[in-house]
mmCIF file of C-alpha atoms in Angstrom:
data_model
loop_
_atom_site.group_PDB
_atom_site.id
_atom_site.type_symbol
_atom_site.label_atom_id
_atom_site.label_comp_id
_atom_site.label_asym_id
_atom_site.label_seq_id
_atom_site.Cartn_x
_atom_site.Cartn_y
_atom_site.Cartn_z
ATOM 1 C CA MET A 376 -7.569 -19.234 5.923
ATOM 2 C CA ASP A 377 -6.599 -22.719 3.802
ATOM 3 C CA ALA A 378 -6.165 -20.534 0.987
ATOM 4 C CA LEU A 379 -3.745 -18.690 2.844
ATOM 5 C CA LEU A 380 -1.976 -21.640 4.404
ATOM 6 C CA ALA A 381 -1.223 -23.383 1.108
ATOM 7 C CA LEU A 382 0.440 -20.322 -0.302
ATOM 8 C CA THR A 383 2.567 -20.085 3.745
ATOM 9 C CA SER A 384 3.670 -24.186 3.027
ATOM 10 C CA LEU A 385 4.794 -22.856 -0.250
ATOM 11 C CA HIS A 386 6.643 -20.220 0.704
ATOM 12 C CA MET A 387 8.819 -22.144 3.352
ATOM 13 C CA ALA A 388 9.158 -24.844 1.329
ATOM 14 C CA SER A 389 10.731 -21.697 -1.487
ATOM 15 C CA GLU A 390 13.308 -20.670 1.767
ATOM 16 C CA LEU A 391 14.393 -24.475 2.000
ATOM 17 C CA GLU A 392 17.183 -26.640 0.002
ATOM 18 C CA ILE A 393 15.870 -29.171 -2.616
ATOM 19 C CA ASP A 394 16.914 -32.239 -0.846
ATOM 20 C CA ASN A 395 15.361 -31.431 2.604
ATOM 21 C CA PRO A 396 13.044 -33.769 4.041
ATOM 22 C CA GLU A 397 11.129 -30.520 4.975
ATOM 23 C CA ARG A 398 10.563 -28.915 1.515
ATOM 24 C CA ALA A 399 8.275 -32.485 1.180
ATOM 25 C CA GLU A 400 6.113 -32.693 3.879
ATOM 26 C CA LEU A 401 5.399 -28.678 3.841
ATOM 27 C CA LEU A 402 4.803 -29.362 -0.240
ATOM 28 C CA SER A 403 2.383 -31.856 0.868
ATOM 29 C CA ASP A 404 0.506 -29.854 3.758
ATOM 30 C CA ALA A 405 0.679 -27.470 1.138
ATOM 31 C CA LEU A 406 -1.364 -30.063 -1.889
ATOM 32 C CA HIS A 407 -3.497 -30.679 1.881
ATOM 33 C CA TYR A 408 -4.846 -26.716 2.525
ATOM 34 C CA GLN A 409 -5.713 -26.377 -1.235
ATOM 35 C CA SER A 410 -7.252 -29.865 -1.610
ATOM 36 C CA ARG A 411 -9.051 -28.204 1.780
ATOM 37 C CA THR A 412 -9.904 -24.904 -0.533
ATOM 38 C CA PHE A 413 -12.016 -25.641 -3.424
ATOM 39 C CA PRO A 414 -15.368 -26.548 -2.050
ATOM 40 C CA ALA A 415 -15.635 -23.849 0.192
ATOM 41 C CA PHE A 416 -14.382 -21.518 -2.037
ATOM 42 C CA ARG A 417 -16.698 -23.211 -4.975
ATOM 43 C CA ALA A 418 -20.114 -22.656 -2.907
ATOM 44 C CA GLU A 419 -19.184 -19.112 -1.874
ATOM 45 C CA LEU A 420 -19.113 -18.518 -5.690
ATOM 46 C CA GLU A 421 -22.838 -19.765 -5.641
ATOM 47 C CA ASN A 422 -23.667 -16.227 -3.945
ATOM 48 C CA ILE A 423 -20.371 -13.429 -4.411
ATOM 49 C CA SER A 424 -22.846 -10.647 -2.404
ATOM 50 C CA PRO A 425 -21.001 -7.377 -0.436
ATOM 51 C CA ILE A 426 -20.380 -9.786 2.359
ATOM 52 C CA ASN A 427 -18.569 -12.573 1.237
ATOM 53 C CA CYS A 428 -16.404 -10.630 -1.642
ATOM 54 C CA ASP A 429 -14.106 -9.568 -0.182
ATOM 55 C CA ALA A 430 -12.797 -13.457 0.914
ATOM 56 C CA LEU A 431 -13.907 -14.453 -2.473
ATOM 57 C CA PHE A 432 -11.229 -12.126 -3.868
ATOM 58 C CA ALA A 433 -8.612 -12.998 -1.495
ATOM 59 C CA CYS A 434 -8.758 -16.631 -1.902
ATOM 60 C CA SER A 435 -9.064 -16.500 -5.603
ATOM 61 C CA VAL A 436 -5.529 -14.438 -5.061
ATOM 62 C CA LEU A 437 -3.950 -16.692 -3.368
ATOM 63 C CA MET A 438 -4.762 -19.960 -5.628
ATOM 64 C CA MET A 439 -3.698 -17.839 -8.116
ATOM 65 C CA ALA A 440 -0.142 -18.108 -6.645
ATOM 66 C CA CYS A 441 -0.417 -21.328 -5.173
ATOM 67 C CA THR A 442 -1.239 -22.308 -9.031
ATOM 68 C CA VAL A 443 1.377 -20.288 -11.017
ATOM 69 C CA VAL A 444 4.774 -21.670 -8.185
ATOM 70 C CA SER A 445 3.927 -25.478 -6.538
ATOM 71 C CA PRO A 446 5.022 -27.094 -10.137
ATOM 72 C CA SER A 447 8.077 -24.894 -10.547
ATOM 73 C CA LEU A 448 8.547 -26.067 -6.395
ATOM 74 C CA GLU A 449 8.554 -29.719 -6.964
ATOM 75 C CA ILE A 450 11.008 -29.125 -10.105
ATOM 76 C CA LYS A 451 14.294 -27.881 -10.014
ATOM 77 C CA ALA A 452 15.877 -27.749 -13.520
ATOM 78 C CA SER A 453 18.495 -27.306 -12.755
ATOM 79 C CA GLU A 454 19.003 -30.741 -11.701
ATOM 80 C CA LYS A 455 16.526 -32.618 -12.520
ATOM 81 C CA PRO A 456 17.416 -32.635 -16.368
ATOM 82 C CA GLU A 457 14.636 -35.582 -17.539
ATOM 83 C CA ILE A 458 12.283 -32.067 -16.788
ATOM 84 C CA LYS A 459 13.910 -30.516 -19.083
ATOM 85 C CA GLY A 460 11.712 -28.731 -22.359
ATOM 86 C CA LYS A 461 7.927 -29.317 -20.276
ATOM 87 C CA VAL A 462 5.716 -26.363 -19.525
ATOM 88 C CA PRO A 463 6.356 -26.045 -15.813
ATOM 89 C CA THR A 464 2.998 -24.340 -15.370
ATOM 90 C CA ASP A 465 -0.569 -25.948 -15.019
ATOM 91 C CA LEU A 466 -1.392 -23.247 -18.147
ATOM 92 C CA LYS A 467 -5.363 -24.021 -17.650
ATOM 93 C CA SER A 468 -5.996 -24.027 -14.659
ATOM 94 C CA LEU A 469 -4.016 -20.865 -14.307
ATOM 95 C CA PHE A 470 -5.734 -19.514 -16.974
ATOM 96 C CA HIS A 471 -9.885 -20.572 -15.656
ATOM 97 C CA LEU A 472 -8.149 -18.958 -12.607
ATOM 98 C CA VAL A 473 -7.915 -15.450 -13.219
ATOM 99 C CA LYS A 474 -10.867 -15.526 -15.163
ATOM 100 C CA GLY A 475 -12.632 -16.041 -12.308
ATOM 101 C CA ILE A 476 -11.327 -13.409 -10.662
ATOM 102 C CA HIS A 477 -12.109 -11.173 -12.850
ATOM 103 C CA SER A 478 -15.607 -12.327 -12.814
ATOM 104 C CA ILE A 479 -15.739 -11.871 -9.010
ATOM 105 C CA ILE A 480 -14.206 -8.493 -9.604
ATOM 106 C CA ASP A 481 -16.980 -8.125 -12.640
ATOM 107 C CA GLN A 482 -20.052 -8.698 -10.357
ATOM 108 C CA ALA A 483 -18.871 -7.387 -6.858
ATOM 109 C CA ARG A 484 -16.759 -4.161 -8.037
ATOM 110 C CA PRO A 485 -18.669 -1.668 -6.769
ATOM 111 C CA SER A 486 -17.676 -2.761 -2.810
ATOM 112 C CA LEU A 487 -14.406 -4.224 -3.385
ATOM 113 C CA ASP A 488 -13.921 -0.128 -5.324
ATOM 114 C CA ASN A 489 -14.942 0.500 -1.337
ATOM 115 C CA GLY A 490 -12.997 -1.779 0.348
ATOM 116 C CA SER A 491 -9.677 -3.444 1.394
ATOM 117 C CA PHE A 492 -8.461 -4.382 -2.155
ATOM 118 C CA ARG A 493 -9.569 -1.048 -3.671
ATOM 119 C CA PHE A 494 -6.122 -0.272 -5.312
ATOM 120 C CA ILE A 495 -5.393 -4.177 -5.691
ATOM 121 C CA ILE A 496 -8.010 -4.694 -8.008
ATOM 122 C CA GLN A 497 -7.009 -1.170 -10.821
ATOM 123 C CA PRO A 498 -4.905 -3.294 -12.906
ATOM 124 C CA TYR A 499 -7.739 -5.715 -13.336
ATOM 125 C CA SER A 500 -9.518 -3.042 -15.042
ATOM 126 C CA GLY A 501 -10.739 -4.347 -18.323
ATOM 127 C CA ALA A 502 -9.528 -7.718 -20.104
ATOM 128 C CA ASP A 503 -8.382 -5.535 -22.666
ATOM 129 C CA PRO A 504 -5.227 -3.903 -22.350
ATOM 130 C CA THR A 505 -5.045 -1.343 -25.396
ATOM 131 C CA PHE A 506 -5.746 1.519 -22.034
ATOM 132 C CA LEU A 507 -2.017 1.792 -22.006
ATOM 133 C CA SER A 508 -0.105 3.555 -23.991
ATOM 134 C CA THR A 509 2.562 1.450 -26.302
ATOM 135 C CA GLU A 510 6.035 1.680 -25.708
ATOM 136 C CA GLU A 511 9.100 0.416 -27.281
ATOM 137 C CA GLY A 512 11.379 -1.536 -26.261
ATOM 138 C CA LEU A 513 10.216 -3.553 -23.238
ATOM 139 C CA LEU A 514 10.269 -6.829 -25.400
ATOM 140 C CA PRO A 515 12.591 -7.867 -28.163
ATOM 141 C CA PRO A 516 12.546 -6.544 -31.630
ATOM 142 C CA SER A 517 12.678 -10.184 -32.450
ATOM 143 C CA LEU A 518 9.860 -11.712 -30.669
ATOM 144 C CA ARG A 519 7.710 -10.093 -32.665
ATOM 145 C CA LYS A 520 9.912 -9.947 -36.073
ATOM 146 C CA LEU A 521 9.617 -13.959 -35.920
ATOM 147 C CA CYS A 522 5.887 -14.052 -35.554
ATOM 148 C CA GLY A 523 5.543 -11.481 -38.118
ATOM 149 C CA ALA A 524 7.332 -13.502 -40.642
ATOM 150 C CA MET A 525 4.825 -16.467 -39.653
ATOM 151 C CA ASP A 526 1.939 -16.566 -42.478
ATOM 152 C CA ALA A 527 0.768 -20.102 -41.405
ATOM 153 C CA PRO A 528 -2.004 -20.497 -38.570
ATOM 154 C CA PRO A 529 -2.129 -19.590 -35.686
ATOM 155 C CA HIS A 530 0.140 -16.204 -36.495
ATOM 156 C CA HIS A 531 -2.806 -14.307 -35.941
ATOM 157 C CA THR A 532 -2.870 -15.909 -31.748
ATOM 158 C CA TYR A 533 0.578 -15.358 -31.612
ATOM 159 C CA ARG A 534 0.805 -11.872 -33.013
ATOM 160 C CA HIS A 535 -2.562 -11.236 -30.468
ATOM 161 C CA ALA A 536 -0.202 -12.885 -27.887
ATOM 162 C CA VAL A 537 2.831 -10.857 -28.503
ATOM 163 C CA ASP A 538 0.829 -7.677 -28.941
ATOM 164 C CA THR A 539 -1.022 -7.748 -25.245
ATOM 165 C CA LEU A 540 2.002 -8.886 -23.565
ATOM 166 C CA GLU A 541 3.571 -5.343 -24.762
ATOM 167 C CA HIS A 542 0.929 -3.823 -23.173
ATOM 168 C CA CYS A 543 0.656 -5.304 -20.060
ATOM 169 C CA ALA A 544 4.959 -5.215 -19.403
ATOM 170 C CA ILE A 545 4.521 -1.805 -19.169
ATOM 171 C CA ALA A 546 2.276 -1.922 -16.093
ATOM 172 C CA GLU A 547 3.601 -4.668 -13.446
ATOM 173 C CA GLY A 548 0.313 -5.618 -12.234
ATOM 174 C CA MET A 549 -0.833 -7.393 -15.317
ATOM 175 C CA VAL A 550 1.866 -9.091 -16.031
ATOM 176 C CA ILE A 551 0.004 -12.595 -15.023
ATOM 177 C CA PRO A 552 -3.751 -11.547 -15.917
ATOM 178 C CA TRP A 553 -2.020 -11.580 -19.603
ATOM 179 C CA ILE A 554 -2.212 -15.577 -19.421
ATOM 180 C CA VAL A 555 -6.854 -15.062 -20.272
ATOM 181 C CA MET A 556 -5.725 -12.199 -23.083
ATOM 182 C CA ALA A 557 -3.686 -14.554 -24.808
ATOM 183 C CA GLY A 558 -6.272 -16.147 -24.769
ATOM 184 C CA THR A 559 -7.469 -20.572 -24.610
ATOM 185 C CA ASP A 560 -5.785 -20.823 -27.886
ATOM 186 C CA PHE A 561 -2.183 -19.797 -27.053
ATOM 187 C CA VAL A 562 -2.407 -21.847 -24.441
ATOM 188 C CA GLU A 563 -3.310 -25.132 -26.033
ATOM 189 C CA GLN A 564 -0.377 -23.925 -28.314
ATOM 190 C CA VAL A 565 1.722 -23.413 -25.364
ATOM 191 C CA GLU A 566 0.442 -27.002 -24.220
ATOM 192 C CA ASN A 567 1.224 -28.498 -27.548
ATOM 193 C CA GLN A 568 4.453 -27.348 -27.361
ATOM 194 C CA GLU A 569 4.689 -25.036 -30.137
ATOM 195 C CA PRO A 570 8.268 -24.206 -30.748
ATOM 196 C CA LEU A 571 7.356 -19.786 -31.046
ATOM 197 C CA ALA A 572 4.560 -20.036 -28.373
ATOM 198 C CA LEU A 573 7.257 -21.915 -25.732
ATOM 199 C CA LEU A 574 9.754 -18.846 -27.134
ATOM 200 C CA ILE A 575 6.661 -15.886 -26.308
ATOM 201 C CA TYR A 576 5.902 -17.903 -22.832
ATOM 202 C CA ILE A 577 9.451 -17.934 -21.493
ATOM 203 C CA SER A 578 9.051 -14.132 -22.417
ATOM 204 C CA TRP A 579 5.929 -13.848 -19.836
ATOM 205 C CA GLY A 580 8.229 -15.918 -17.433
ATOM 206 C CA ALA A 581 10.901 -13.886 -18.367
ATOM 207 C CA LEU A 582 8.392 -10.603 -17.194
ATOM 208 C CA LEU A 583 7.382 -12.798 -14.077
ATOM 209 C CA GLY A 584 11.117 -13.200 -13.101
ATOM 210 C CA ARG A 585 11.884 -10.166 -12.522
ATOM 211 C CA LEU A 586 8.527 -9.407 -9.593
ATOM 212 C CA GLU A 587 10.626 -8.704 -7.084
ATOM 213 C CA GLU A 588 7.532 -7.695 -4.541
ATOM 214 C CA MET A 589 6.131 -11.095 -5.330
ATOM 215 C CA TRP A 590 8.124 -14.476 -4.735
ATOM 216 C CA TRP A 591 6.012 -16.601 -6.011
ATOM 217 C CA ALA A 592 6.145 -15.357 -9.592
ATOM 218 C CA LYS A 593 9.872 -14.948 -9.624
ATOM 219 C CA VAL A 594 9.806 -18.151 -8.260
ATOM 220 C CA ALA A 595 7.880 -19.572 -11.217
ATOM 221 C CA GLY A 596 9.214 -17.110 -13.871
ATOM 222 C CA LYS A 597 12.804 -17.608 -13.359
ATOM 223 C CA THR A 598 11.760 -21.463 -13.181
ATOM 224 C CA ILE A 599 9.696 -21.428 -16.507
ATOM 225 C CA VAL A 600 12.985 -19.796 -18.581
ATOM 226 C CA GLN A 601 15.595 -22.143 -16.879
ATOM 227 C CA SER A 602 13.534 -25.429 -18.274
ATOM 228 C CA LEU A 603 12.614 -24.010 -21.843
ATOM 229 C CA ALA A 604 15.309 -21.421 -22.725
ATOM 230 C CA GLU A 605 18.309 -23.905 -23.394
ATOM 231 C CA ASP A 606 16.894 -26.099 -25.808
ATOM 232 C CA ILE A 607 14.463 -23.395 -27.247
ATOM 233 C CA GLY A 608 17.119 -21.409 -28.300
ATOM 234 C CA THR A 609 18.688 -23.485 -30.632
ATOM 235 C CA GLU A 610 16.463 -22.729 -33.290
ATOM 236 C CA ASN A 611 18.012 -19.794 -34.987
ATOM 237 C CA GLU A 612 20.235 -16.246 -33.846
ATOM 238 C CA GLU A 613 16.391 -14.713 -33.582
ATOM 239 C CA TRP A 614 15.512 -17.044 -31.485
ATOM 240 C CA GLY A 615 18.743 -17.333 -28.976
ATOM 241 C CA LYS A 616 18.343 -13.127 -28.749
ATOM 242 C CA VAL A 617 14.569 -13.832 -27.753
ATOM 243 C CA VAL A 618 16.134 -16.548 -25.548
ATOM 244 C CA ARG A 619 18.867 -14.432 -23.949
ATOM 245 C CA TRP A 620 16.915 -11.460 -23.762
ATOM 246 C CA ALA A 621 14.827 -14.077 -20.863
ATOM 247 C CA LYS A 622 17.394 -15.082 -19.211
ATOM 248 C CA SER A 623 19.082 -11.236 -18.218
ATOM 249 C CA THR A 624 15.880 -9.941 -17.496
ATOM 250 C CA ALA A 625 15.076 -12.825 -14.949
ATOM 251 C CA ARG A 626 18.117 -12.527 -13.585
ATOM 252 C CA ILE A 627 19.671 -15.904 -14.830
ATOM 253 C CA ASP A 628 23.889 -16.168 -15.544
ATOM 254 C CA THR A 629 23.704 -16.575 -18.938
ATOM 255 C CA ILE A 630 27.308 -17.461 -18.916
#
């Protein structure tokens, strides 16, 4: 319930203007509910069972959504230029939360497969998205070209990140879990603000930004693109193509 109230508070805050005092109160409420969620959640994780697995799965997804969108509601790149160039998502926390979701599914799959969330967990059919067929054109060719032209480490990390993102883009339910598939090395590169890692990260943000049915993913995706695209797209023509694709995919004005 606390996780649900946290996400509800964030949703209400997202509907208000940034200078509305009630917005700040709602963000504070969300943080309060999130802080109350973790102790009980961790305690229940010690003993996953058919009785609590549905609640644990729901709670983990709600906390993941809060982690994705919270930073985006605390900043607004277009009105606060000082935050441009910063990564507007706690990727390490998100990485561990998504891994936690997979862990709950793995430990309680028989019960979850027969429960209310059976249709939701289908996209989480494993950490390897290669069961999906590859489809050309889902990501801009320039992104793969830039990664292919890189010979020095961590070129394997970047190529793997793009390969898995290409697969995940086919099934929208796989876009968010991609961060685990990309791996810890990639997360480190993004948090170190390595330019090519940020370009891949912007592409992921663009795919999040098109998830119309997930308001929190859409808000976070647009913020990722808006916060980083202006600086990262100045490298050269190929970089610019990727950024323009990201803005168009996330439906951000490119003029």
